[in-house]
Amino acid sequence: MSKLVIKDLHVSVEGKEILKGVNLELNTGEFHVIMGPNGTGKSTLASTIMGHYKYVVTKGSILLDGEDVLKMTVDERSRKGLFLAMQYPAEITGVTNSDFIKTAMHARLKDGETLPLMKFIRSLDKACEELKMRDDLPHRYVNEGFSGGEKKRNEILQMKLLRPKFAILDEIDSGLDVDALRIVGENVNDMKSDDFGALIITHYERLLDYIKPDYIHVLMNGKVVKEGGLDLMERIDQEGYDWIKEELGIEDDDTPNITSNILGTCATKVALKGEDK
Amino acid sequence: MSDNKKIDEIISTDYKFGFHTDVENVYDTGRGISEEVVRKISAFKNEPEWMLNIRLEAYHEFAKMNWPKFGPSLDSINFDEYIYYIKSSKGVEKSWNDVPDAIKDTFDKLGIPEAEKKYLAGVSTQFESEVVYHNTLKELEDLGVLFCDTDTAVKKYPEIVKEYFSKIVPANDNMFAALNTAVWSGGSFIYVPKGVKLEKPLQSYFRINTEQMGQFERTLIIVEDEGSLHYVEGCTAPQYSKDSLHAAVVEIFVGEEGYCRYSTVQNWSNNIINLVTKRTLVKARGHMEWIDGNIGSAINMKYPACILAGEGAKGTTISIAFAGNGQYQDTGAKMIHLAPNTTSQIISKSICRGGGKVNYRGLVKHTKKAYNSKSHVECDTIILDDISTSDTVPTNIVENDSSYIEHEATVSKVSEEQLFYLMSRGLTESQATEMIVMGFIEPFAKELPMEYAVELNQLIKLEMKDSIG
């Protein structure tokens, strides 16, 4: 069993403080969901845990089984068992998906371990099938020309094959149609075990028809302001976030965010506020 | 697998192709160039008088000519210091068994026998100035394909050589074409008769093995109407402290509806100055493809050209250039459209690091008669650090009103988003950078035969090794 502990995390982007003291504790075997209006720092939290270069931690700590994550490079974090399924994964022209995944799997082999080619191909084929991905996917260039749904599935494919301790899923449901949502949801749910936990960032309650969360955390203005179980999530889905703001006396962050494309049904509720960055 | 091992073995040596095999030189002309040296070379080769005359005429042109007015400085060239002709082995060998052991040893290090086993249709291996190993399969002979070193061609097929030699690259074209024409030695001669289509690529390896020795191969390829050829040239060179000059000329003639692809990965050691003139004349509906890799040499100037002379002729150049510490790659392509409905495509990928300089220099010209012609040019550059530089110098000329030229150019650093993505999956920064660069050159690598692509990948990885701190 592993433990990921985030304590009083403060994070800035380009000089602006986005996270203002986030506390979270995750164990493997647990699924945590982070909800919250757009622009409150959900994706910032996800990217910071993985070590994205744009985010500067100004205060606080992240510990994975007692080890200081903030001192690790991005690749070390990955090899120690952290995984980020990204909202906008990069495209790598000229590199096939299977070459990429194979290299990533090799990167985490321990001394003396090997990954025979046939074993790799079998596990890749199996994972592709479980995600109902197109046959040619392993031979296409990483994320290049992928549809939005294919990109998301490709992230989950990597998660399945790399077997992290903790996966952070950053809006893995956006841009997925109903069938794809079910497939992705079921695949994530099937990963749940004593060796695997997830932090799921979502706007979309439907994903949670397939992924059964244990804890819900509401993030607003850079802080976790409310925690609970499934009932909390259902209320948010029906009533939005205004009641929480009222209850807790939270003022909207007055700094406007630049709005870009908004995907998913949650867009209608928050169309006037900037998209999560 | 054994190929990979061999390559690993080669590239893991400290010296990186710097191994030097001791071979007794049988004959050389001494240092420097003069009319006397040119006469000696011709006499030693027992050449017919017409070839001696071509050489002498070229030598006099050379003596009058000026240095190129563009590109890298060539100040380090001192024509008096080079040896212009060395013969290291007695005669042209037909069988591998007859090749001297020391030479074989060198070739073993390069993995040539393995390459041959696989899909060689014929081998012509140049060791220093003279072809020492030459093997033409019966298959080729039966088809009427002629494949030999150019020296032999002068004696055996004088009528063909006379008709084409120095016709598309005349001696007065440029200083180094003139020099080559005066002192050339070795190189490949290929003649593909009308309608003969070769399915397997023909290959040849070249090798320089003497300090301060100039190498001046002369390659002449003729693909008659409806013929088809893929020729692969590969070269690696030992590393020496003093400059060595390499000035080759490649002339290719593609007949009507003929097809020729010429693939090469140049990897001269980083002290060699490589100044090459490569040009093709393409007749109606013929197609020429240059697949041109440039990894080695200190200074490299090379602009493979297609003269699209017949209606519907097509020219393609796909190239990469890699400039590391102390390297200056000035490469590109030329497409000259002389006839209607001609098309051309140039894809150029450049990489620089460690203070290297890599330039794309290209010319696309559509003349008045070349109406309804199209050209597409794509130049992409990755600069891996802050001390390396790159320039793109395209010249596009359209002299009619129905042709068009598209030109796209990008210059970038390795994208941080891409690095983050790959590293978030556990790849180290250098693995991630390597993967991005390999992806960048994929459009070139995929055009090479498998074993060349493997070798190229290994070479690039090796070049990248000290690029990330």
Coordinates of C-alpha atoms in Angstrom, one line a residue, chain A residues 50 52-53 74-75 78-79 83-84 86 89 91 93-95 100 103-104 107-108 141 143 155 158, chain B residues 415-429 431 435-436 438-440 442-443 446:
Chain A
M50 CA 3.6 15.7 -12.0
H52 CA 5.1 20.6 -15.0
Y53 CA 7.7 23.3 -15.7
V74 CA 9.4 14.7 -13.8
D75 CA 10.8 11.3 -15.0
S78 CA 6.9 8.8 -13.1
R79 CA 9.2 6.0 -12.3
F83 CA 1.0 9.2 -13.6
L84 CA -0.8 12.1 -15.1
M86 CA -3.4 14.8 -19.5
P89 CA -1.4 15.4 -24.4
E91 CA 1.9 15.1 -30.2
T93 CA 5.6 13.4 -34.9
G94 CA 7.6 10.5 -36.3
V95 CA 7.5 8.4 -33.1
F100 CA 6.9 5.3 -27.2
T103 CA 10.4 2.9 -24.2
A104 CA 8.4 4.1 -21.3
A107 CA 12.4 3.0 -18.4
R108 CA 10.7 1.6 -15.3
Y141 CA 2.6 8.6 -34.4
N143 CA -1.3 11.6 -30.6
E155 CA -3.7 8.2 -22.0
Q158 CA -0.5 4.2 -21.1
Chain B
S415 CA 9.3 21.7 -27.4
E416 CA 9.0 21.8 -23.6
E417 CA 5.5 20.4 -23.8
Q418 CA 6.8 17.4 -25.7
L419 CA 9.6 16.9 -23.2
F420 CA 7.2 17.1 -20.3
Y421 CA 4.9 14.6 -21.9
L422 CA 7.6 12.0 -22.5
M423 CA 9.3 12.6 -19.2
S424 CA 6.0 12.2 -17.4
R425 CA 6.1 8.6 -18.7
G426 CA 9.5 8.0 -17.2
L427 CA 11.9 8.8 -20.0
T428 CA 14.9 10.8 -18.9
E429 CA 15.5 14.2 -20.5
Q431 CA 15.9 9.8 -23.8
M435 CA 13.0 10.4 -29.1
I436 CA 11.8 13.8 -30.4
M438 CA 14.4 10.6 -34.0
G439 CA 10.8 11.5 -34.7
F440 CA 11.9 14.6 -36.5
E442 CA 11.6 9.9 -39.4
P443 CA 10.4 11.3 -42.8
K446 CA 11.8 5.8 -43.4

